[in-house]
Coordinates of C-alpha atoms (C1' of nucleotides) in Angstrom, one line a residue:
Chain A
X1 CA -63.1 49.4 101.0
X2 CA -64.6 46.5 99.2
X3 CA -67.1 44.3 101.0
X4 CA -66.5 41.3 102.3
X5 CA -69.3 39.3 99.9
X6 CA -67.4 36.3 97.8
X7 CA -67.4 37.6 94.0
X8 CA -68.7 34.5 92.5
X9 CA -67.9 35.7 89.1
X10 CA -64.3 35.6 90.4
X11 CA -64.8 33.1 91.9
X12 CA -65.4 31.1 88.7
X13 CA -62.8 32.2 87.2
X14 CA -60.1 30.9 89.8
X15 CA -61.7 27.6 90.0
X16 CA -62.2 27.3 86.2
X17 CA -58.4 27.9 85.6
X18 CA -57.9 25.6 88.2
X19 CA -59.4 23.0 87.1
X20 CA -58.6 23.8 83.1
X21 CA -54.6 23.4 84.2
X22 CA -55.2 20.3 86.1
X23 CA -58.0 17.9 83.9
X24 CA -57.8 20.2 80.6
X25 CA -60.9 22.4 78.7
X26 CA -62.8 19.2 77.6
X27 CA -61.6 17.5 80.7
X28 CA -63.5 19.9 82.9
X29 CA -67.3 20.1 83.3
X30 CA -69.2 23.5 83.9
X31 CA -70.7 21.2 87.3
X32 CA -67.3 20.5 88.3
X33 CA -66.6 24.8 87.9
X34 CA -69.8 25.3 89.8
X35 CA -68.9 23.0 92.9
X36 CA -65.1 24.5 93.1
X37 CA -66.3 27.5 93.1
X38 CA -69.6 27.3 95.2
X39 CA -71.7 29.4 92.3
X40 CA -74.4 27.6 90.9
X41 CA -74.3 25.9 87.3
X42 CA -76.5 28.9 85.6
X43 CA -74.1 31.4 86.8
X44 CA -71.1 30.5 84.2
X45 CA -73.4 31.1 81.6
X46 CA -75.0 33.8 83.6
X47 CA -71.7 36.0 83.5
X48 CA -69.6 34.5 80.5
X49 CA -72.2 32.9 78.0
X50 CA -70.6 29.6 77.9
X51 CA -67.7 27.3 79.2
X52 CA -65.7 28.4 75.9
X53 CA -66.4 32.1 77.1
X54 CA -65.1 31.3 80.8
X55 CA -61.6 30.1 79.1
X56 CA -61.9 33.0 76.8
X57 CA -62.0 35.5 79.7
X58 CA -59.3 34.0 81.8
X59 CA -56.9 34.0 78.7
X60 CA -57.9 38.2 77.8
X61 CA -57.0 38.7 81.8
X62 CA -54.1 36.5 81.9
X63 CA -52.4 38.2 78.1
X64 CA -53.7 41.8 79.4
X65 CA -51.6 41.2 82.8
X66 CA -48.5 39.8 80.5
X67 CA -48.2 42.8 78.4
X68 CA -48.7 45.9 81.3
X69 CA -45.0 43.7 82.5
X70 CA -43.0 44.1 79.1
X71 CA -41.9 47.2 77.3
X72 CA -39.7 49.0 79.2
X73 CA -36.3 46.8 78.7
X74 CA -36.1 47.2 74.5
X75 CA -35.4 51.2 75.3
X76 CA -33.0 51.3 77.0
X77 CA -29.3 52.1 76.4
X78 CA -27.8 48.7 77.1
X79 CA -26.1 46.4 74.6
X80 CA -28.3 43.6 73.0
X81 CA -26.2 41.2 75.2
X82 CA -27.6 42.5 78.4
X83 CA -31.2 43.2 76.7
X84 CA -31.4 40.0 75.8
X85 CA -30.3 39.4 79.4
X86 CA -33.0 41.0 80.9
X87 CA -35.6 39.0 79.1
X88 CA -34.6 35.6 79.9
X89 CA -34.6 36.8 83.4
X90 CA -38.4 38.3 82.8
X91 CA -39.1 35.6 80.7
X92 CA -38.2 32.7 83.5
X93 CA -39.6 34.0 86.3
X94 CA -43.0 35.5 84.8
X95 CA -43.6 31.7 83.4
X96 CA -42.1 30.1 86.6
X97 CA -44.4 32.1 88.7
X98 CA -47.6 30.9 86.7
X99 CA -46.9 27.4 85.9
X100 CA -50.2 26.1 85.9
X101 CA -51.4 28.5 83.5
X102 CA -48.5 28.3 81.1
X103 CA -48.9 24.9 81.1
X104 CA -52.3 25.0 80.2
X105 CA -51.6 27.6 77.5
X106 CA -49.2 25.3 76.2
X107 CA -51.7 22.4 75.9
X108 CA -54.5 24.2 74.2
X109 CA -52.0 25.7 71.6
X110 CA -51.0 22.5 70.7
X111 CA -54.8 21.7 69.7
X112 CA -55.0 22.0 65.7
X113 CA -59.0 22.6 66.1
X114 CA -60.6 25.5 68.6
X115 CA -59.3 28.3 66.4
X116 CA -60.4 31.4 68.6
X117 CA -58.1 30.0 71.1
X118 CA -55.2 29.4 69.0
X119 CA -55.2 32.4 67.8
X120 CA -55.3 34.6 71.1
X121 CA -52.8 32.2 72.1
X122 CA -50.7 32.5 69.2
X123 CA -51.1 36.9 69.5
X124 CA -49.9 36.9 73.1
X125 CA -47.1 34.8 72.5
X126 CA -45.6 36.9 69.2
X127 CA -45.2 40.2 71.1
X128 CA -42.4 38.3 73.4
X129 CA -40.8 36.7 70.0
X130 CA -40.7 39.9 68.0
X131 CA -38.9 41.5 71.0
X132 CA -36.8 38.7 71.5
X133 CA -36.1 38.7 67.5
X134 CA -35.8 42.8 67.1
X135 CA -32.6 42.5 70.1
X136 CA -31.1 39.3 68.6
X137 CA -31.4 40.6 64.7
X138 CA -30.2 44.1 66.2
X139 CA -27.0 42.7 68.3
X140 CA -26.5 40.9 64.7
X141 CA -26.4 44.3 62.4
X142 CA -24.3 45.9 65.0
X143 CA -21.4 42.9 64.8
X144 CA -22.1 42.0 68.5
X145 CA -23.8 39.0 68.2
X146 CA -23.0 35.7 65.5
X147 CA -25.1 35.7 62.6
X148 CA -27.4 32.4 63.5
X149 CA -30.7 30.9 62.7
X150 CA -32.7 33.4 64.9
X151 CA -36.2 31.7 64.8
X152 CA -34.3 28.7 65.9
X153 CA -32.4 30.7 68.8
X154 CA -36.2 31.8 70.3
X155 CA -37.6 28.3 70.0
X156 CA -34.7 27.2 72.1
X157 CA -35.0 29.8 74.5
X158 CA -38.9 29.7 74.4
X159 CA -38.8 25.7 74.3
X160 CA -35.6 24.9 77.3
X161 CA -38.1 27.0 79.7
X162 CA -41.3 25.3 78.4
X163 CA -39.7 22.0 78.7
X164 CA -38.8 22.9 82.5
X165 CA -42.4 23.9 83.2
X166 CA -44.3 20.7 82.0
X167 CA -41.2 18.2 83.0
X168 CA -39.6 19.4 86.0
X169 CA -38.6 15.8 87.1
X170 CA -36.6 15.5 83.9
X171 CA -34.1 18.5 85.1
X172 CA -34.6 17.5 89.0
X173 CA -34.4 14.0 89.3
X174 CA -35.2 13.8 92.8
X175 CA -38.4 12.0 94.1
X176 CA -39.2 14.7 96.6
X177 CA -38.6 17.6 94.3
X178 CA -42.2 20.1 94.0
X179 CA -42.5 22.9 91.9
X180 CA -45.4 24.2 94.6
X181 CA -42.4 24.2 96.9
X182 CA -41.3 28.1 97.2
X183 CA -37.5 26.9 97.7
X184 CA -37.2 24.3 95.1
X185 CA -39.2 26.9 92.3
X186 CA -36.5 29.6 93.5
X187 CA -33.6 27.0 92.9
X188 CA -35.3 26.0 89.3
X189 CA -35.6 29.9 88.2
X190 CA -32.1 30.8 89.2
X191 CA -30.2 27.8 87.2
X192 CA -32.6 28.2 84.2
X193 CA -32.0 31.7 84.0
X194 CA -27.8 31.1 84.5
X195 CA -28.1 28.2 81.5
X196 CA -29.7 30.6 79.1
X197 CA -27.6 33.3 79.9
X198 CA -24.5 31.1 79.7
X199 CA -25.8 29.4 76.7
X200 CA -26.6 32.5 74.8
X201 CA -23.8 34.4 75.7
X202 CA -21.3 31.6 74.7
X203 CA -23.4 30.9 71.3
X204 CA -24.0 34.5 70.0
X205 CA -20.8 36.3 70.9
X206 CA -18.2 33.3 70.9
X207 CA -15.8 34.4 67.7
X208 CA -15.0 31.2 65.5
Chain B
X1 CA -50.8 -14.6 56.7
X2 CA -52.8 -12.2 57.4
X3 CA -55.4 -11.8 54.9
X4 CA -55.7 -9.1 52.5
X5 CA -59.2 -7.4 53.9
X6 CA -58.9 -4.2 55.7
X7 CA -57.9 -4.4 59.3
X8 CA -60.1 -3.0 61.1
X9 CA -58.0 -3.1 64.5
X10 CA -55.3 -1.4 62.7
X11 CA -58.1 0.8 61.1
X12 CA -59.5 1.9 64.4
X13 CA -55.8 2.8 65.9
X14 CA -54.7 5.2 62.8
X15 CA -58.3 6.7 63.2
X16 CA -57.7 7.0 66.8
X17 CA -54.3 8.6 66.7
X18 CA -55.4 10.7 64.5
X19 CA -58.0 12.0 66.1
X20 CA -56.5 12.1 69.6
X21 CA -53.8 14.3 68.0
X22 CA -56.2 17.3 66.4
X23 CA -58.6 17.4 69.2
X24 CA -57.5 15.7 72.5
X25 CA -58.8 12.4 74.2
X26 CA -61.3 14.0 75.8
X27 CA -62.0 15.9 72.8
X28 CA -62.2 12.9 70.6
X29 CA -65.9 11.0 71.1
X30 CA -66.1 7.1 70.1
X31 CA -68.1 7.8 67.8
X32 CA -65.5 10.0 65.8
X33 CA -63.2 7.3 66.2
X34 CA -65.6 4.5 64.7
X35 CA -66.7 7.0 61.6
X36 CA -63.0 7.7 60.5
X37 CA -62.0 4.4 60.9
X38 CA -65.0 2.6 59.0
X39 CA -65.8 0.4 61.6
X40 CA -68.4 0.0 63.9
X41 CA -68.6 1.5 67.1
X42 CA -68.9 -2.3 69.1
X43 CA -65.5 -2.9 67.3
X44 CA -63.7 -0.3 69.5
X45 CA -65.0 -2.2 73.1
X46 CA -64.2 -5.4 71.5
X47 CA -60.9 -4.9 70.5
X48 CA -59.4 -2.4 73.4
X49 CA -62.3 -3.1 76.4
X50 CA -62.7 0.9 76.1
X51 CA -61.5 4.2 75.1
X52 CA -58.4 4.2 77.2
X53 CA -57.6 0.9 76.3
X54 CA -57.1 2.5 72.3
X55 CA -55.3 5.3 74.8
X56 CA -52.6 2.6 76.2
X57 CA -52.7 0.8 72.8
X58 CA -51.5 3.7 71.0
X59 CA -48.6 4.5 73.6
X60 CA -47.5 1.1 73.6
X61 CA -46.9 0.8 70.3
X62 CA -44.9 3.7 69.8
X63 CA -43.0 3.3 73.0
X64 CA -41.9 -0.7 71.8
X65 CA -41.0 1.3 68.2
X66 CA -39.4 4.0 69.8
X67 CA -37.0 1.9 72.1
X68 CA -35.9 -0.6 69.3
X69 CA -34.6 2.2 67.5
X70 CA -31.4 3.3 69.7
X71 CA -28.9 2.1 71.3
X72 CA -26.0 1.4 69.2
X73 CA -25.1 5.0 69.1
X74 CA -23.4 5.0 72.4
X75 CA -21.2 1.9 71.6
X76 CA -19.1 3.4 68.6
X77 CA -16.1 4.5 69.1
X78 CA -16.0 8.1 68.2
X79 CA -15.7 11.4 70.3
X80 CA -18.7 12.5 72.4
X81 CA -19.6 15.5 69.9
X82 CA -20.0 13.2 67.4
X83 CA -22.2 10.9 69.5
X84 CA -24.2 14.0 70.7
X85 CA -24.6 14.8 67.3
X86 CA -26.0 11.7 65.8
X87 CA -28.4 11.6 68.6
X88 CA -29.6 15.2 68.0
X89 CA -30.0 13.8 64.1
X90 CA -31.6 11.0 65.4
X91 CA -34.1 12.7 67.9
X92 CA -35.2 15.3 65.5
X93 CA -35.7 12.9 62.4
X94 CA -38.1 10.6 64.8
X95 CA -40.1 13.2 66.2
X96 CA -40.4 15.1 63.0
X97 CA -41.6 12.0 61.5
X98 CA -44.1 11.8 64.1
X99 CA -45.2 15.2 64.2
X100 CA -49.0 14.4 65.4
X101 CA -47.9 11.7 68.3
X102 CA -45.2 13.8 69.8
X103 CA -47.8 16.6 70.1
X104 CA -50.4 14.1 71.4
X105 CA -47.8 13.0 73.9
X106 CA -46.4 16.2 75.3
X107 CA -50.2 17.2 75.9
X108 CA -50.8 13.9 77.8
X109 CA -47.9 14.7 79.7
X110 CA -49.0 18.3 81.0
X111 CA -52.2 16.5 82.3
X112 CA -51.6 15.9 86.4
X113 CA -54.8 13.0 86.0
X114 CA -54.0 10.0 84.5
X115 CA -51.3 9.3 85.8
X116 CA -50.8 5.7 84.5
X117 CA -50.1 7.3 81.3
X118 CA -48.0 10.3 82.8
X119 CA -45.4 7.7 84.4
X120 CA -45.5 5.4 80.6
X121 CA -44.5 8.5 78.9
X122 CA -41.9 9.7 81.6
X123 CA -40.6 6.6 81.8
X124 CA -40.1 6.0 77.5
X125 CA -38.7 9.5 77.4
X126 CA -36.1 9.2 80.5
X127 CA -34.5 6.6 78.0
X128 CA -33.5 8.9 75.4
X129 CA -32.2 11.7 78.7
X130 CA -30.0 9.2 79.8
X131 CA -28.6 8.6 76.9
X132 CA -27.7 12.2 76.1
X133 CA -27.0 12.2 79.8
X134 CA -24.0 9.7 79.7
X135 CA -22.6 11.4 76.4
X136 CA -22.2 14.9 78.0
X137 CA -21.1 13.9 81.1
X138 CA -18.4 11.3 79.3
X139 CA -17.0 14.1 77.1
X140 CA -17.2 16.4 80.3
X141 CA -15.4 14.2 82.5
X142 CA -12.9 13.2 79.2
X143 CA -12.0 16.8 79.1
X144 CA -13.3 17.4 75.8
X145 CA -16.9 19.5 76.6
X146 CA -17.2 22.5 79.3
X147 CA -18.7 21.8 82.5
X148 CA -22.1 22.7 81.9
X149 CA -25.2 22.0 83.7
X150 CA -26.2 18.8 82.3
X151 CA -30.0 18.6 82.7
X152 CA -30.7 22.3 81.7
X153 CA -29.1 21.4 78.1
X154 CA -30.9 18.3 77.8
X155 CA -34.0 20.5 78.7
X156 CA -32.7 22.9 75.8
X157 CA -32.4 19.9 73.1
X158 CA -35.5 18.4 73.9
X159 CA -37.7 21.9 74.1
X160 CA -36.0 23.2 71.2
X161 CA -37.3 20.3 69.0
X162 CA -41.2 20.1 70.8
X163 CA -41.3 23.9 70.0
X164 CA -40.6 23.6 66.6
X165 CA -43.0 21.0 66.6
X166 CA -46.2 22.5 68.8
X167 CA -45.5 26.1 67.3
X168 CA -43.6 25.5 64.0
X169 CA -45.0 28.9 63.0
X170 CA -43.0 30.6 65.3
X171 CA -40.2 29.6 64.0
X172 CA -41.4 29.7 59.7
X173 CA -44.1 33.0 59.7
X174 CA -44.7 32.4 56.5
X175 CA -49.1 31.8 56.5
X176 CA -48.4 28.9 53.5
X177 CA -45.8 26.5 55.5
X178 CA -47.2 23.3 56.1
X179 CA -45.8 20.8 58.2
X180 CA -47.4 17.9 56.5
X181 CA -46.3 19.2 53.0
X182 CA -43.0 17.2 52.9
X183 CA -41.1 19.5 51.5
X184 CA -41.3 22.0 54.3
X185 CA -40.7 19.4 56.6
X186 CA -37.4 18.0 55.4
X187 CA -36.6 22.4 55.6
X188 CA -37.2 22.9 58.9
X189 CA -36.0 19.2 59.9
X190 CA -32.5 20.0 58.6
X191 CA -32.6 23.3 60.1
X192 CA -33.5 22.3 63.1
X193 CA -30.8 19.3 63.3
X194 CA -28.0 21.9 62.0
X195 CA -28.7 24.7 64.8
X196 CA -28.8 22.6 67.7
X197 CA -25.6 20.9 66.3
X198 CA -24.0 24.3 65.8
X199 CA -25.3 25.4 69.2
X200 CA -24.0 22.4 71.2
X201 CA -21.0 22.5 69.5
X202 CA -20.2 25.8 70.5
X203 CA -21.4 25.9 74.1
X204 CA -19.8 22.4 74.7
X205 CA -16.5 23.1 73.3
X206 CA -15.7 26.9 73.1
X207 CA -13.0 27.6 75.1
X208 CA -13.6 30.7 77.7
Chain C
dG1 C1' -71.2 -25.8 62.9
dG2 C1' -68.8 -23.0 65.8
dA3 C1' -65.6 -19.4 66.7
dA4 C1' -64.5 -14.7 65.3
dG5 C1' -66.0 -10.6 63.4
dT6 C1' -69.5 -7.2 62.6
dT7 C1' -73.8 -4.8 63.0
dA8 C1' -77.9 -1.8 64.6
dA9 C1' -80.2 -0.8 68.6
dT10 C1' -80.1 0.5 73.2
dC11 C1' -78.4 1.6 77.9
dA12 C1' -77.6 4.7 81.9
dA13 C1' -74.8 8.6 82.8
dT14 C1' -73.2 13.0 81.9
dC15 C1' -72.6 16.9 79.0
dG16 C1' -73.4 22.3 78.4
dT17 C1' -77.2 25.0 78.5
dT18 C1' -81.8 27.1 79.5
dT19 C1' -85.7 27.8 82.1
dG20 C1' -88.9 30.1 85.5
dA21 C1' -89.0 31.6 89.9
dT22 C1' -87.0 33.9 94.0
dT23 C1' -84.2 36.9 96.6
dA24 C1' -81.8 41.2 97.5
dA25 C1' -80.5 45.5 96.3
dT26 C1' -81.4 49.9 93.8
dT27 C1' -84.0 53.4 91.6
dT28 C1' -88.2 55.8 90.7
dT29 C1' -92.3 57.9 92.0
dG30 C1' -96.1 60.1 94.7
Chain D
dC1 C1' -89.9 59.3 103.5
dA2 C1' -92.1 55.2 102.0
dA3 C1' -94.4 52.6 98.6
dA4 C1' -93.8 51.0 94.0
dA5 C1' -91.1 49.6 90.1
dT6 C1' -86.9 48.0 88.3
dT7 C1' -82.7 45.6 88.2
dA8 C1' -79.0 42.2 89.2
dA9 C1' -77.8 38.0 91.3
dT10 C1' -78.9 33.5 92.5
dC11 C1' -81.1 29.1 92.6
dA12 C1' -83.2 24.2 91.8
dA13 C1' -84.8 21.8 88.1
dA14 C1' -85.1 20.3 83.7
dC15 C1' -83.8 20.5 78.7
dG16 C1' -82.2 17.9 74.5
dA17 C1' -78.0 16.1 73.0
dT18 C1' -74.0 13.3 73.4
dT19 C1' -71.1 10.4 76.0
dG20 C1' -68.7 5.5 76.6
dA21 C1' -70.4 1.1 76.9
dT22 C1' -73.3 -3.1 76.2
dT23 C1' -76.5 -6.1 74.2
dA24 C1' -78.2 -9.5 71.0
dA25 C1' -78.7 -10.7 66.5
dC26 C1' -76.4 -11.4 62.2
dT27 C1' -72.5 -12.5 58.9
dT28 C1' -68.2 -14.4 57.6
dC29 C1' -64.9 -17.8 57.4
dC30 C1' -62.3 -22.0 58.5

DNA sequence: GGAAGTTAATCAATCGTTTGATTAATTTTG
DNA sequence: CAAAATTAATCAAACGATTGATTAACTTCC
């Protein structure tokens, strides 16, 4: 059994993507880290070289997590209907259940400078599309599915949840409505994932 | 008139802009903003009070140019496709236009902090959901469109275009596409505007 | 000549990072 | 086993650089 001592370097890391998701990279100093997290200043660079390595670190945990969850649903012996299915269902509730983060992932990405980030970004983000792509281009070839813009399908499926994560209030109107709120995240994941199973099943097996 | 010498409030705006789009308010030093805009760093102070006042500046100019481009849309006397399409025209053509703002924007928006900004932005984009709001439920209630859940599509039209936007290399892999070359631009503008027409068309009015 | 515009110089505050020292735990050695 | 040597973890303090903002002097223009 693991002793009860406080793991600072974890520490930092859970109050570094804290405050990343809520005041942004450049918004965030390493003495703001330090004091979330109770670890003194010289211990970021102590255990991740720099701030740029803390944010670095979180995103390799965070992507390694996301890919030990996919794989599995492209194999099996189901039509591209209910593959495709099964990843909007993934899909929804992985990003629903880490909104902070995706929102920060989101915001970085849409920085033209910080390269290194971009790019790790960009890597994590192509294995969903290619699977996404490979069971939409494959339901096409086999007649099951309309031929359509594909890219464009993705970016609508990729961008309607996105759009849910950074502007809840815009789907839920409400005043009271809280995405921290267990019941009212569980109500948000079950009608995305019944739009953009409706919507895809109407748009890429409706015949004309 | 004004006369003919550079102005340097204007100067100091586009510079701004500019800048807040590649790398962030935070990531975007006074300094920056005075070098790319030729003036001198007093000028920024003097004209807005401080940094955030560029911040609001900026936000409120686009808002005011933003809302004096609608409204006559919903007035004309044709069916509620055709009014969802013209906005969908409409709505890509502007933020396609202003590729650097909307990205600026959206990222502003993700931010929790300052919320002064957070509630402008909500508040200029809740325009354009009611609009689109109003059309779908008319042509739901008129018979014409499915009953669909109203928000989620709104959430697909407007994620759909800010994905194309943020990541428009998801949806054109090719390493050479530019969206500031104009030509790629108008591309993926027109394919954009003809896939979410196609897609609404059929998830709106395909009979099950 | 006086208001508006513009400048270089300067301000206190904060930034990310580094330092040298100290503690606590572990390994090596006699 | 116990003293000595080594290592990892932590700390307060300070580093130079940069931040947004301000000052006071200078120029431009009506």
């Amino acid at each position: 059994m693991k002793t009860e001592k406080v793991d600072k370097r974890q520490a930092i890391l859970e109050a570094a993507e804290k405050l990343f998701c809520e005041t942004g990279y450049e918004g965030t100093s390493t003495r703001q880290i330090a004091k979330e997290s109770g670890a003194n200043m010289a211990m970021i660079n102590y255990y991740f070289g720099s701030k740029e390595g803390v944010f670095v670190e979180i995103m390799n945990e965070r992507i390694a997590g996301f890919a030990s969850q996919l794989k599995i649903i492209n194999e099996d012996k189901i039509s591209a209907l209910e593959k495709l299915h099964r990843v909007i269902e993934g899909y929804v509730n992985r990003i629903l259940s880490n909104t902070a983060f995706h929102k920060m992932m989101h915001r970085e990405l849409s920085l033209t400078q910080r390269p290194a980030m971009y790019d790790k970004i960009k890597d994590a983000m192509s294995h969903n599309m290619q699977l996404i792509d490979r069971i939409i281009t494959g339901g096409i070839e086999d007649g099951t599915f309309n031929k359509v813009d594909v890219r464009m399908v993705i970016a609508t499926i990729m961008g309607t949840i996105t759009n849910i994560v950074i502007a809840p209030q815009k789907v839920m109107p409400c005043s009271n409505f809280d995405l921290n709120n267990p019941k009212d995240k569980k109500m948000i994941k079950d009608r995305a994932i019944a739009h953009l199973q409706d919507l895809t099943t109407v748009y890429l097996t409706t015949k004309k």
